[in-house]
Amino acid sequence: MTIDPDAIAANWTYLNGKLSGAAECAAAIKADAYGTGQDIAGKAMFDAGCRTFFIAVPTEALALRETLPEAVIYALDGLFPGTAEHFIAHDIRPVLGSLAELEEWASVCKAAGRSLDAAVHVDTGIHRLGLSPDEFSVALKDKGLLGPFTPSLIMSHLACGSTPDHQMNRRQLDLFRKVTDPFAAIPRSLANSAGVLMGADYHFDLVRPGIALYGGQAIETEPNPMRPVAKVEARIMIVRDVPAGDTIGYGARQTAKRPLRNAVVAAGYADGLLRRASSTDERPGGFGMIGGHKAPILGRISMDMITLDVTDIPDHLVRRGAYVEMLGPNVAAADLAAYAETIDYEYLTSLGRRYRRIYGPLD
């Protein structure tokens, strides 16, 4: 698995310089930087100028703090009971998503006699984390509740950003404006990767791209402008002939319609190459690339192996030990995800632990 930190930095620079306008461009770096390696990805973006990062859980925040002692770090999963002192000790900012969290943090601020940095999340329609609009409006005006606490950021999250024409986007934007305009002196954030690409209306004071930084396709209906940042290669173990009429793989779900050559590749769903991208007689599966030639998956992806149709690929390219590109510049995560009936987020964050990771250019 080759990961290009310069490509990650270039993607952040493109989003920051070309698309974010006056808004600060932060970075979502949760789930080990979407599978690419939090420490190296974080440093690459920090060196490029990124100063604010969003992770999910406190353990990620603590690891990132060791790498980036000067960064602003927000924990999206919020404040777990009794953990406030850990956030304070390591200068981590929780994203407060419920009245209980807000009350606990306000109490800590009162005890400290000062406002400790934290974000407040208002739910505008995704119905996961976040105060309801009514709760938010009442709470932020209640000085008896908040005491000295003033949020360092107000945020919400788009439910349908990957489909920009969805009416939900405008509905959430209008509601976010309505409930946060009375507090416009506090920095605001709504845009994820898709929100950045949808334009200035969604940008406010800070944008927080994630998947786009790692080469993923944030908007389903438009060409992907981001550079690929990762390549997964696996070796051919054996090449064998499959007679017409024989079946391939577990479950005998794929039948050879003609005599085939079948390359068995040493990677499988244990490595994050999702089983749902398997091929059957009823539907095609994903593919790999060998020397610029497309090699469709044959049969089910198993734990440690994938079989590929190499019948029409030149013999000198298909040999024991040769590498097959299973993800990368020629095999987009979004394409693989479509065969697996999922999204490229899942592909990237599922990449397994058995890969030897190399950091450098993809070519």
XYZ file of C-alpha atoms in Angstrom:
363
model
C 0.000 0.000 0.000
C 1.645 3.204 -1.204
C 0.430 6.488 0.272
C 1.520 9.861 -1.091
C 1.637 12.544 1.655
C 2.422 15.198 -0.947
C -0.846 14.361 -2.736
C -2.763 14.709 0.544
C -1.120 18.093 1.139
C -1.854 19.118 -2.450
C -5.528 18.211 -2.046
C -5.741 20.342 1.100
C -3.974 23.215 -0.658
C -6.382 22.977 -3.601
C -9.422 23.063 -1.326
C -7.935 25.851 0.772
C -6.672 28.046 -2.034
C -9.123 27.461 -4.849
C -12.429 26.672 -3.214
C -12.753 27.773 0.404
C -12.588 31.508 -0.204
C -12.274 33.491 3.014
C -13.199 30.508 5.190
C -10.523 28.665 7.119
C -9.938 25.213 5.651
C -9.636 22.606 8.390
C -9.169 18.845 7.907
C -11.174 15.848 9.066
C -8.542 13.285 9.965
C -10.591 10.699 11.853
C -10.328 6.923 11.340
C -6.535 7.108 10.920
C -6.903 9.812 8.261
C -9.450 7.686 6.390
C -7.031 4.776 6.398
C -3.991 6.667 5.108
C -2.148 7.171 8.412
C -3.052 9.963 10.818
C 0.459 10.976 11.866
C 1.909 11.345 8.392
C -1.224 12.799 6.790
C -1.645 15.260 9.641
C 1.937 16.465 9.448
C 1.739 16.819 5.656
C -1.322 19.039 5.934
C 0.047 21.010 8.883
C 3.233 21.714 6.932
C 1.044 22.887 4.039
C -0.712 25.375 6.328
C -3.645 23.537 7.928
C -4.078 24.463 11.581
C -7.426 22.940 12.630
C -8.201 19.216 12.648
C -11.296 17.154 13.430
C -11.055 13.626 14.811
C -13.798 11.354 16.119
C -12.800 9.901 19.490
C -10.458 11.050 22.281
C -7.829 8.359 21.629
C -7.384 9.739 18.111
C -7.085 13.244 19.553
C -4.385 12.253 22.037
C -2.335 10.570 19.314
C -2.684 13.573 17.024
C -1.702 15.961 19.825
C 1.626 14.152 20.146
C 2.254 14.637 16.431
C 0.917 18.192 16.174
C 1.449 20.000 19.488
C 0.403 23.372 18.042
C -2.739 22.313 16.157
C -6.333 23.069 17.102
C -8.045 19.687 17.547
C -11.790 19.070 17.818
C -13.289 15.732 18.920
C -16.486 15.162 16.937
C -17.907 12.456 19.203
C -18.132 14.975 21.987
C -17.689 14.809 25.732
C -18.016 11.444 27.426
C -19.051 11.676 31.110
C -16.203 12.476 33.461
C -13.574 13.035 30.737
C -13.447 16.844 30.751
C -10.106 16.975 32.590
C -8.470 14.870 29.875
C -9.695 17.272 27.188
C -8.370 20.219 29.162
C -5.028 18.594 29.976
C -4.296 17.850 26.320
C -5.925 20.970 24.865
C -8.586 19.026 22.956
C -11.863 20.748 22.121
C -14.991 18.595 22.413
C -17.868 19.138 19.998
C -20.787 19.368 22.413
C -23.813 17.672 20.886
C -26.364 17.456 23.679
C -27.691 19.531 26.560
C -26.056 17.131 29.010
C -22.656 17.691 27.413
C -23.185 21.441 27.285
C -24.203 21.547 30.938
C -21.181 19.506 32.002
C -18.741 21.649 30.019
C -20.344 24.872 31.269
C -19.968 23.581 34.819
C -16.281 22.888 34.219
C -15.845 26.409 32.820
C -17.565 27.895 35.850
C -15.251 25.985 38.158
C -12.255 27.166 36.166
C -13.582 30.728 36.051
C -12.952 31.013 32.336
C -14.254 29.907 28.951
C -12.572 26.687 27.812
C -12.639 26.144 24.067
C -15.286 23.784 22.696
C -17.670 23.658 19.738
C -21.441 23.379 19.931
C -23.229 21.183 17.398
C -26.757 22.087 16.319
C -28.762 19.442 14.475
C -30.284 20.804 11.263
C -31.846 17.581 10.068
C -29.465 14.617 10.034
C -30.765 13.539 13.476
C -27.566 12.116 14.854
C -25.580 14.371 17.197
C -26.462 17.951 17.996
C -28.829 20.089 20.027
C -32.227 20.624 18.474
C -32.648 24.131 17.034
C -34.920 25.083 19.930
C -32.507 23.708 22.535
C -29.628 25.506 20.858
C -31.382 28.881 20.687
C -32.479 28.751 24.324
C -29.186 27.402 25.683
C -26.918 29.918 23.980
C -28.953 32.797 25.395
C -28.983 31.345 28.916
C -26.085 32.917 30.772
C -27.198 31.129 33.915
C -26.514 27.842 32.143
C -23.374 28.779 30.257
C -21.680 30.965 32.858
C -18.358 32.097 31.357
C -18.534 29.615 28.463
C -18.632 30.976 24.909
C -18.304 28.412 22.101
C -15.209 28.641 19.940
C -17.243 27.215 17.025
C -20.865 26.504 16.104
C -21.329 23.679 13.616
C -23.788 21.396 11.890
C -23.475 18.602 9.344
C -24.980 18.050 5.894
C -26.994 14.886 5.337
C -27.094 14.903 1.516
C -24.053 16.862 0.371
C -22.962 14.120 -2.034
C -26.087 14.916 -4.108
C -26.036 18.739 -4.390
C -29.483 19.006 -5.980
C -31.140 17.311 -3.024
C -33.576 19.710 -1.370
C -32.240 18.714 2.040
C -29.072 20.764 1.460
C -30.896 24.062 1.043
C -33.255 23.201 3.908
C -30.333 22.611 6.257
C -28.516 25.725 5.050
C -31.556 27.921 5.673
C -32.145 26.416 9.117
C -28.473 26.758 10.065
C -28.542 30.418 9.116
C -31.779 31.017 10.969
C -30.667 29.521 14.271
C -27.050 30.753 14.206
C -27.411 34.287 12.806
C -28.137 35.681 16.284
C -24.708 34.352 17.292
C -22.804 35.366 14.152
C -19.920 36.704 16.242
C -19.027 33.059 16.941
C -17.289 31.239 14.037
C -19.602 28.866 12.184
C -19.047 25.680 10.158
C -21.417 23.646 7.985
C -19.419 22.379 4.993
C -17.865 18.942 4.705
C -16.039 18.012 1.462
C -19.217 18.216 -0.573
C -20.176 21.480 1.085
C -16.836 22.997 0.093
C -17.475 22.019 -3.522
C -21.058 23.337 -3.452
C -19.936 26.929 -3.105
C -19.642 29.966 -0.876
C -23.186 29.798 0.533
C -22.111 26.762 2.562
C -18.675 27.960 3.666
C -19.330 30.358 6.580
C -16.148 30.782 8.672
C -14.620 27.306 8.566
C -14.912 24.317 6.236
C -13.904 20.820 7.281
C -13.279 18.543 4.274
C -12.590 14.860 4.816
C -12.939 12.371 1.963
C -11.754 14.845 -0.670
C -8.412 15.218 1.103
C -7.772 11.519 0.546
C -8.720 11.480 -3.120
C -12.316 10.364 -2.635
C -15.298 11.527 -4.651
C -17.310 13.926 -2.508
C -20.030 14.622 -5.078
C -21.469 11.610 -6.860
C -22.695 13.402 -9.994
C -19.569 15.378 -10.915
C -16.001 14.510 -11.982
C -13.621 14.104 -9.071
C -11.087 16.980 -9.050
C -8.904 15.511 -6.299
C -5.600 13.699 -6.687
C -5.476 10.001 -5.725
C -3.390 9.509 -2.618
C -3.211 5.730 -2.153
C -2.426 2.672 -4.232
C -2.954 -0.940 -3.186
C -1.051 -3.660 -5.039
C -1.144 -7.402 -4.502
C 0.815 -10.202 -6.122
C -0.316 -12.950 -8.441
C 0.179 -16.363 -6.822
C -0.762 -18.622 -9.716
C -2.237 -18.471 -13.221
C -4.434 -21.369 -14.254
C -6.808 -22.427 -17.004
C -10.545 -22.736 -16.358
C -12.530 -24.836 -18.853
C -15.809 -23.469 -20.214
C -18.703 -24.500 -17.989
C -16.635 -24.809 -14.806
C -17.303 -22.544 -11.830
C -14.924 -20.292 -9.917
C -14.709 -19.649 -6.195
C -16.886 -20.225 -3.144
C -20.534 -20.922 -3.749
C -19.938 -21.735 -7.438
C -21.626 -18.421 -8.273
C -19.551 -17.623 -11.393
C -19.502 -19.907 -14.436
C -16.882 -19.687 -17.171
C -18.771 -18.859 -20.360
C -15.653 -19.654 -22.399
C -12.221 -21.127 -21.650
C -10.543 -18.651 -19.279
C -7.213 -17.876 -17.761
C -7.579 -17.138 -14.095
C -4.996 -15.250 -11.988
C -5.223 -15.846 -8.230
C -4.172 -12.732 -6.319
C -2.970 -12.666 -2.699
C -5.476 -10.213 -1.176
C -9.064 -10.468 -0.025
C -11.734 -9.074 2.208
C -9.418 -9.350 5.234
C -7.407 -6.662 3.463
C -10.416 -4.401 2.947
C -11.253 -5.509 -0.596
C -14.923 -5.875 0.135
C -16.676 -9.179 -0.503
C -19.690 -7.336 -1.900
C -17.583 -6.465 -4.956
C -17.585 -10.160 -5.958
C -18.792 -11.290 -9.379
C -21.569 -13.777 -10.137
C -23.393 -14.998 -13.218
C -26.059 -12.382 -12.438
C -23.880 -9.316 -11.876
C -20.313 -8.217 -12.610
C -17.923 -7.430 -9.803
C -14.973 -5.119 -9.437
C -11.651 -5.299 -11.226
C -7.903 -4.891 -10.937
C -5.404 -3.428 -13.398
C -2.389 -5.245 -14.811
C -0.054 -3.283 -17.046
C -2.820 -0.960 -18.147
C -5.260 -3.791 -18.807
C -8.504 -4.288 -16.914
C -8.814 -7.657 -15.160
C -12.390 -8.340 -13.962
C -12.968 -10.201 -10.711
C -14.194 -13.769 -11.169
C -16.398 -15.313 -8.487
C -16.446 -14.457 -4.824
C -13.761 -12.466 -3.106
C -12.525 -14.646 -0.270
C -10.642 -13.765 2.899
C -7.135 -13.908 1.447
C -7.609 -14.320 -2.317
C -9.218 -12.771 -5.356
C -9.413 -14.417 -8.763
C -9.168 -12.262 -11.878
C -9.978 -12.892 -15.523
C -6.687 -12.382 -17.390
C -7.679 -14.220 -20.579
C -7.211 -11.188 -22.809
C -4.120 -9.749 -21.103
C -0.695 -10.374 -22.730
C 1.101 -13.383 -21.280
C 4.267 -11.481 -20.327
C 2.271 -9.258 -17.960
C 0.506 -12.121 -16.204
C 3.102 -14.087 -14.299
C 3.618 -15.448 -10.819
C 4.784 -12.645 -8.529
C 3.556 -9.811 -10.738
C 1.744 -6.966 -8.998
C -1.903 -6.123 -9.648
C -3.277 -2.670 -8.854
C -6.397 -3.242 -6.778
C -6.856 0.429 -5.802
C -5.135 3.522 -7.056
C -4.868 5.980 -9.914
C -6.344 3.441 -12.354
C -8.813 1.812 -9.959
C -10.708 4.551 -8.135
C -12.136 3.776 -4.710
C -15.462 5.203 -5.895
C -15.562 2.695 -8.759
C -14.838 -0.228 -6.461
C -17.395 1.078 -4.007
C -20.071 1.133 -6.697
C -19.537 -2.578 -7.381
C -19.718 -3.252 -3.636
C -22.879 -1.145 -3.279
C -21.169 1.132 -0.781
C -19.105 4.343 -0.710
C -15.403 5.046 -1.065
C -15.255 6.079 2.608
C -15.820 2.436 3.551
C -13.186 1.173 1.132
C -10.488 3.521 2.374
C -11.189 3.049 6.074
C -11.396 -0.753 5.716
C -7.930 -1.274 4.254
C -6.361 -4.006 6.349
C -3.300 -4.222 8.567
C -1.368 -6.730 6.462
C -0.189 -4.233 3.874
C 3.413 -3.088 3.913
C 2.960 0.659 3.860
C 5.240 2.798 1.734
C 5.038 6.590 1.894
C 5.996 8.289 -1.337
C 4.827 8.948 -4.914
C 2.299 6.511 -6.379
C 4.204 5.961 -9.634
